[in-house]
C-alpha positions in Angstrom: 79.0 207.8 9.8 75.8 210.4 9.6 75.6 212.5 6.9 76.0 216.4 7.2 72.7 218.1 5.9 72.4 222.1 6.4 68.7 223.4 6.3 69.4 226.9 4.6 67.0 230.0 4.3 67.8 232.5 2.0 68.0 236.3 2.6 64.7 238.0 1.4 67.0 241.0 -1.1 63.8 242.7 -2.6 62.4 244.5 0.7 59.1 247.0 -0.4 60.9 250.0 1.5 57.8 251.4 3.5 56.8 247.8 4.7 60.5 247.8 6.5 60.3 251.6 7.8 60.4 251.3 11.3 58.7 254.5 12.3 55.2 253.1 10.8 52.3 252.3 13.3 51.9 249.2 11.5 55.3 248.4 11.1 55.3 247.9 15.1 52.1 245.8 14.8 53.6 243.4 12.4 56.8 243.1 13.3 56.2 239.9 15.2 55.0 237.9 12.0 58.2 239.2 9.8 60.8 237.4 12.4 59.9 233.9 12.5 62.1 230.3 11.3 61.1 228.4 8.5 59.2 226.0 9.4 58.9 224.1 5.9 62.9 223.2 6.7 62.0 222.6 10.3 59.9 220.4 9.7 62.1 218.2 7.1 64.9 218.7 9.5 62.9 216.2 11.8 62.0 213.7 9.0 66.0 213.6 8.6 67.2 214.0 12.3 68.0 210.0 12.4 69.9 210.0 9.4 71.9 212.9 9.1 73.5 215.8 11.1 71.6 218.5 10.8 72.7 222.5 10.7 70.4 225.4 10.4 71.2 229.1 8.7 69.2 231.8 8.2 70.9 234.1 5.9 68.8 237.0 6.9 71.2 237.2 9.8 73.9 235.0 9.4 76.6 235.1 6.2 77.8 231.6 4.7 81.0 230.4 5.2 81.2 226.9 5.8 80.2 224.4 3.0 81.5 221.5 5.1 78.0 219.7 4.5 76.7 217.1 2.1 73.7 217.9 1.4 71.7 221.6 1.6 67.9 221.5 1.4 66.4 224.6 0.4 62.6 226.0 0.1 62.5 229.6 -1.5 59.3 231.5 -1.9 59.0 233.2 -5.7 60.7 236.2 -4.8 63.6 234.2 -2.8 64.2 231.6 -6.3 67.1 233.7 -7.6 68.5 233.9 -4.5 68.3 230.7 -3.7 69.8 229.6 -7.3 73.1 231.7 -6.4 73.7 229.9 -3.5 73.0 226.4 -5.1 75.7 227.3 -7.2 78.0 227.9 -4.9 77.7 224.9 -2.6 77.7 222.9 -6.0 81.3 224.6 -6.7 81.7 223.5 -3.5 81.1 219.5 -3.4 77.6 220.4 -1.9 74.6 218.2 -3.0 71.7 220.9 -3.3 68.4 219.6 -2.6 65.4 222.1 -3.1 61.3 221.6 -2.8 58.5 224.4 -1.2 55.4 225.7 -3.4 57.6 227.5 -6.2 60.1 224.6 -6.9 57.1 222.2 -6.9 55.4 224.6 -9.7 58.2 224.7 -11.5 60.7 221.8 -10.8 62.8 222.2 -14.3 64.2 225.6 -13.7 65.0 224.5 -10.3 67.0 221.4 -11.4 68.9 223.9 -13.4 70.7 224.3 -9.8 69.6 221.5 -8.1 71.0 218.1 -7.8 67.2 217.0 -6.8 63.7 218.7 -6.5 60.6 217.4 -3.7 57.4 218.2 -5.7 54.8 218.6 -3.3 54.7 217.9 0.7 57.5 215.6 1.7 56.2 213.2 4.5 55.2 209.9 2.1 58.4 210.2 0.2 61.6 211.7 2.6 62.1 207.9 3.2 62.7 207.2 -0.4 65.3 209.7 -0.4 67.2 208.2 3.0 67.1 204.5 1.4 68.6 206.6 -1.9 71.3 208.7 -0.4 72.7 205.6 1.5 72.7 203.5 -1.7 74.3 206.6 -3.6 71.3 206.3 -6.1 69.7 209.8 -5.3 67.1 210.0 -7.8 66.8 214.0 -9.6 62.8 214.1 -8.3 60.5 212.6 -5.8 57.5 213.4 -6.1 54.2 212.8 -3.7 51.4 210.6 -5.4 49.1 211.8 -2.8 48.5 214.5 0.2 50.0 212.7 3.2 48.1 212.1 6.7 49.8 214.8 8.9 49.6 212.0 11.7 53.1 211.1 10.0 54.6 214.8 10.5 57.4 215.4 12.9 57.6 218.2 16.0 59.6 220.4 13.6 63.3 220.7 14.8 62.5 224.2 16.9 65.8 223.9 18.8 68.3 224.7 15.6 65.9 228.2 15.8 67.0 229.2 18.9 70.4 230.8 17.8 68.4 233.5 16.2 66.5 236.5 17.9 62.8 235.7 16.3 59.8 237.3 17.7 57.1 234.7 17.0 57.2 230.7 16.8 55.6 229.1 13.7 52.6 226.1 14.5 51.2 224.2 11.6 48.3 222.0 12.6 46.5 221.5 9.2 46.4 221.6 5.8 44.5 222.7 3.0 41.5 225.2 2.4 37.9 224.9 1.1 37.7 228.3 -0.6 40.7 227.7 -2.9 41.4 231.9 -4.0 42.5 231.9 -7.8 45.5 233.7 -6.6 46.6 231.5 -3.5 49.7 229.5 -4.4 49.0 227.5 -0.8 45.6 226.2 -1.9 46.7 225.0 -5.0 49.7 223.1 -2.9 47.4 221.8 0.0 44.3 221.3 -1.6 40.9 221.9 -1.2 40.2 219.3 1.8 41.5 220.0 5.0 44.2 217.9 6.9 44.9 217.6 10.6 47.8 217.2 13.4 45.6 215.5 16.5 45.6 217.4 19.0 47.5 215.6 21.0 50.3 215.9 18.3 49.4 220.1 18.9 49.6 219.7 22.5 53.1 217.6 21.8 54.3 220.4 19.9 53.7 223.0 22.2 55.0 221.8 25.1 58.1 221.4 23.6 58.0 225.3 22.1 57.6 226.4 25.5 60.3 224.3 26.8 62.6 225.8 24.4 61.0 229.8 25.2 60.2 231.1 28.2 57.2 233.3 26.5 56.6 232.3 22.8 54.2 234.0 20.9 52.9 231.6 18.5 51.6 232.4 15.2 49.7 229.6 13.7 50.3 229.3 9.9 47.1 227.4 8.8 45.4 228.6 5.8 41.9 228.8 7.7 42.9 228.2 11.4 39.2 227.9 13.4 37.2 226.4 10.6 36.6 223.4 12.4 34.8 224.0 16.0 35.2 220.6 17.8 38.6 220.4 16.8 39.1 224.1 17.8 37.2 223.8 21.2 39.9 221.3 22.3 42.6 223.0 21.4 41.4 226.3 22.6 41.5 224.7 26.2 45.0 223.4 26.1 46.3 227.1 24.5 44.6 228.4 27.7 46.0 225.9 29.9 49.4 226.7 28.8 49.2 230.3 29.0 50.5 231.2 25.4 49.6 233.8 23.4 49.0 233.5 19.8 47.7 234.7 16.3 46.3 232.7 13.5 44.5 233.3 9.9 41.2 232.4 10.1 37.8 233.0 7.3 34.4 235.3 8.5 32.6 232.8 9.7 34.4 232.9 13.7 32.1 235.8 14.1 28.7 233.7 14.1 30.8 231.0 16.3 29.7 232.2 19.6 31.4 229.4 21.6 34.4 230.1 20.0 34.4 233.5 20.0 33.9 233.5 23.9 36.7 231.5 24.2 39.3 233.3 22.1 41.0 235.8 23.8 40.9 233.2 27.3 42.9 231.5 25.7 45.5 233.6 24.7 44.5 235.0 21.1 45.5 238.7 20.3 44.4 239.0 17.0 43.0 237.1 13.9 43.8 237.9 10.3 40.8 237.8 8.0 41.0 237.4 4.3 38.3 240.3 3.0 40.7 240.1 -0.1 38.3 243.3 -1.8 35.1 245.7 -1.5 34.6 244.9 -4.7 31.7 242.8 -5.9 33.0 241.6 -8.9 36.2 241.3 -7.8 34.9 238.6 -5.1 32.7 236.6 -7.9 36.0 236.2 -9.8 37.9 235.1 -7.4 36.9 231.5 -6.7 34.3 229.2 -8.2 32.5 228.9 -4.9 31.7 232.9 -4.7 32.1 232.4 -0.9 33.6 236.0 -0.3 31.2 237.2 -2.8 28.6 235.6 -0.4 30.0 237.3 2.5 30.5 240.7 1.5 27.5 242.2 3.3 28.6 241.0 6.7 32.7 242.3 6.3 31.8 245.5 8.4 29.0 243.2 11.5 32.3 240.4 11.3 34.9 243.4 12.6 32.6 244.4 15.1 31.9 241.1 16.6 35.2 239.9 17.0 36.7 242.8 18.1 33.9 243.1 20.7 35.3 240.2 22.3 38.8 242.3 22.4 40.3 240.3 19.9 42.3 242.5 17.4 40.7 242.0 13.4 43.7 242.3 10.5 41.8 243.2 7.8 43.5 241.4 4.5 42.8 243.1 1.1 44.4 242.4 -2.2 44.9 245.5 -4.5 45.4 245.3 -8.0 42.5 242.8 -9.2 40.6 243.8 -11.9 37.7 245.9 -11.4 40.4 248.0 -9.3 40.3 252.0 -10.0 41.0 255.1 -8.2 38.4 255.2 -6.0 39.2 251.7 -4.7 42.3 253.3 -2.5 39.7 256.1 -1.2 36.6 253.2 -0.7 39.7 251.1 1.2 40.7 253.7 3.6 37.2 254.4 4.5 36.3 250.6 5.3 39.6 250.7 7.5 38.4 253.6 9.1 35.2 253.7 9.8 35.4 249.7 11.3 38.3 250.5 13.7 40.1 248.3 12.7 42.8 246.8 14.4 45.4 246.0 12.0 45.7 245.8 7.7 48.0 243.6 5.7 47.6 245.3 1.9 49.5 243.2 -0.7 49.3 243.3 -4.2 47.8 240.9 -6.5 50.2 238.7 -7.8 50.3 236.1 -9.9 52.5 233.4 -8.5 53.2 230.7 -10.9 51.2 227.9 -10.3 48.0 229.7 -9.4 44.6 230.1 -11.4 45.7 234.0 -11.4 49.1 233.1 -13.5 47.4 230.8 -15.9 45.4 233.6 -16.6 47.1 236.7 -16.9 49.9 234.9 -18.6 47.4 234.2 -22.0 46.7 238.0 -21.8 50.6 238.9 -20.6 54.1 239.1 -21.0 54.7 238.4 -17.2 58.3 238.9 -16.2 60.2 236.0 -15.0 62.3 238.0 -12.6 61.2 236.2 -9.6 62.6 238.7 -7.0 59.5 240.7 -8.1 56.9 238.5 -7.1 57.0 239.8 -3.5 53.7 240.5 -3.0 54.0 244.4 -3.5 54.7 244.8 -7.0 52.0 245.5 -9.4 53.5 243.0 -12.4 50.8 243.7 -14.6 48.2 245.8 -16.3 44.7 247.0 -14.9 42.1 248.2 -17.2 40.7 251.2 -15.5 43.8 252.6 -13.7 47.3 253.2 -15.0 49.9 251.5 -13.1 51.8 254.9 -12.0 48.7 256.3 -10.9 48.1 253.0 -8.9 52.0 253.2 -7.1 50.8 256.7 -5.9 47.7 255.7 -4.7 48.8 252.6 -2.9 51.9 255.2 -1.2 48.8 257.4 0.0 47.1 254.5 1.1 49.7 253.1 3.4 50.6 257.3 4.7 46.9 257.2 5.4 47.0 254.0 7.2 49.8 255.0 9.2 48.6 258.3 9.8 47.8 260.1 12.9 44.0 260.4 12.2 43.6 256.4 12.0 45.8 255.6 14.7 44.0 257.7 16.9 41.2 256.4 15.8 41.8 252.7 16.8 43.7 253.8 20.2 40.2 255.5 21.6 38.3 252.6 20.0 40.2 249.9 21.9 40.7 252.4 24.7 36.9 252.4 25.1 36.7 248.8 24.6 39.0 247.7 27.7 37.1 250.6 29.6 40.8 252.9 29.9 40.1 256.1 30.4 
């Protein structure tokens, strides 16, 4: 008889309050990305589908109440962990085997086998089969671990139908892997690596058929690190996003704007918007933070980059990391002014922080106490100390920041510009 496996997502507790204020012009813009499944579980929900019965909960809308399962896999961010570690312990009061991997458990797999019956460190596709053969044999071992990235050739159409039951706004796509500019303080990059891995794109097309069997209009955000870094690849699958009428955001590096061929192609086939990673103004910020200096490289072409994409009405998401080093007052002011002055589209302002596991971590943590309250690693809390700005004059300048953002001044601002763009009078 199959074995009973639930695929659990914990509730995010430590909401920044302004980024969940629904009056915010931004707020409205971003909204899509907030509501989406977790596509980690997903896709390990489709490694298992043979083997077990599988169950899906999102506890940002649902509460627990059945522990009639198994096993539970979980995959917390940081800021989910102690979460995540409550609930271990009560489906293990509960006869529930709790299996847990995802970037922070593979950082840090002993203090997750405080909770854990077993941890996956690293991606799962080379060694989910170990774990079948072991839970049939009733010799589940306490860690499997991957000796090597695995070919995503071998990964699954994530289970998208145990989604369904919840009102999400966008769809979640992974097609590759990995990133070439490796960012001290990405915890991704340090997971994937530096070298990029593929889906074919006849596994993309797969996959997206079956998304839009499952919706009537999905908008699909496509997770990859760096999303149109590879333009054969891209051209391809450009023509079968256009050929299925979907619409769709990805994150993507500076250099789309010199890719002409894409770039003509983009909004065609159904892209809205593109997040960029400008990550500072800064000069020195962008020499430290990787060895490559490739944003450092780019910094003189941040403002032409907006411009160029955005004059193919494709909407620019500026993102900037606050709280790096060379960071003072005038860096809020200097911010607002970029935003402004480019029109554009969208922002998505986090805070520097330095998740376990990352260059940034290793780093600060020889200068710093750094807390080990995990619910505050959420991406908005500065958890350390800058050298030329206090950090309670750097929450009231961030709060001023995001007011400005959201104020009427900017928002008028990008309404006319993309008003003028489309020709609307």
């Amino acid at each position: 008889m199959p074995k009973i496996l639930l695929l659990a997502l914990p509730d995010n507790v430590n909401q920044t309050p302004y980024l969940y204020d629904t009056r915010l012009f931004e707020f409205k813009s971003r909204r899509r990305l907030w509501s989406t499944p977790h596509l980690g579980l997903l896709t390990v929900g489709a490694m298992l589908s043979q083997n077990f019965n599988i169950d899906y909960i999102d506890l940002n809308y649902d509460v627990l109440t059945n522990f009639k399962y198994d096993f539970v896999f979980m995959s917390p961010s940081t800021s989910q962990a102690i979460t995540a570690y409550d609930y271990a312990n009560k489906f293990k009061q509960n006869n529930v085997k709790v299996i847990m991997g995802g970037p922070h458990v593979s950082t840090l797999p002993n203090e997750a086998l405080l909770y854990a019956n077993a941890v996956f460190i690293g991606e799962a596709e080379d060694t989910i089969k170990s774990f079948i053969i072991d839970v049939y044999t009733n010799k589940i071992k306490s860690i499997y671990i991957t000796k090597q990235r695995p070919d995503l050739k071998k990964s699954p159409i994530p289970m998208y139908e145990l989604a369904k039951k919840y009102p999400y706004k966008s769809i979640p796509v992974q097609l590759s892997r990995g990133c070439p500019h490796q960012c001290s303080f990405c915890l991704s990059s340090r997971i994937y690596g530096k070298y990029i891995r593929r889906k074919s794109v006849l596994q993309a097309k797969k996959e997206l058929l079956y998304i839009k069997k499952l919706w009537d209009k999905p908008f699909i955000f496509f997770t990859d690190d760096n999303f149109l870094i590879n333009e054969s690849y891209n051209t391809e699958l450009l023509k079968i996003l256009e050929e299925l009428k979907l619409e769709w955001y990805a994150f993507t590096d500076i250099s789309i704007y010199k890719k002409s061929q894409l770039l003509n192609c983009l909004a065609r086939s159904g892209c809205r918007k593109l997040l960029i990673g400008f990550e500072s103004l800064n000069d020195k910020n962008l020499i430290d933070l990787n060895k490559s200096r490739y944003k450092y490289s780019k910094r003189h072409e941040y403002e032409k980059s907006v411009e160029s994409i955005q004059k193919h009405k494709i909407g620019v998401i500026g993102s900037f990391v606050l709280g790096l080093n060379e960071d003072n007052e005038k860096t809020f002011d200097e911010l607002y002014k970029f935003i402004l002055d480019t029109c554009i589209y969208g922002t998505n302002i986090t805070i520097s922080t330095p998740f376990p596991g990352t260059d940034f971590y290793n780093k600060l943590s020889e200068k710093h106490t750094l807390t080990s309250n995990w619910a505050d690693y959420d991406g908005f809390s500065l958890l350390h100390e800058l050298p030329n700005i206090t950090k309670n004059v750097f929450a009231e300048k961030y709060r001023e920041l995001i007011q400005k953002i959201n104020s009427e001044e900017r928002i008028s601002n990008v309404i006319l510009y993309f008003k003028n763009l489309y020709g609307v009078s």
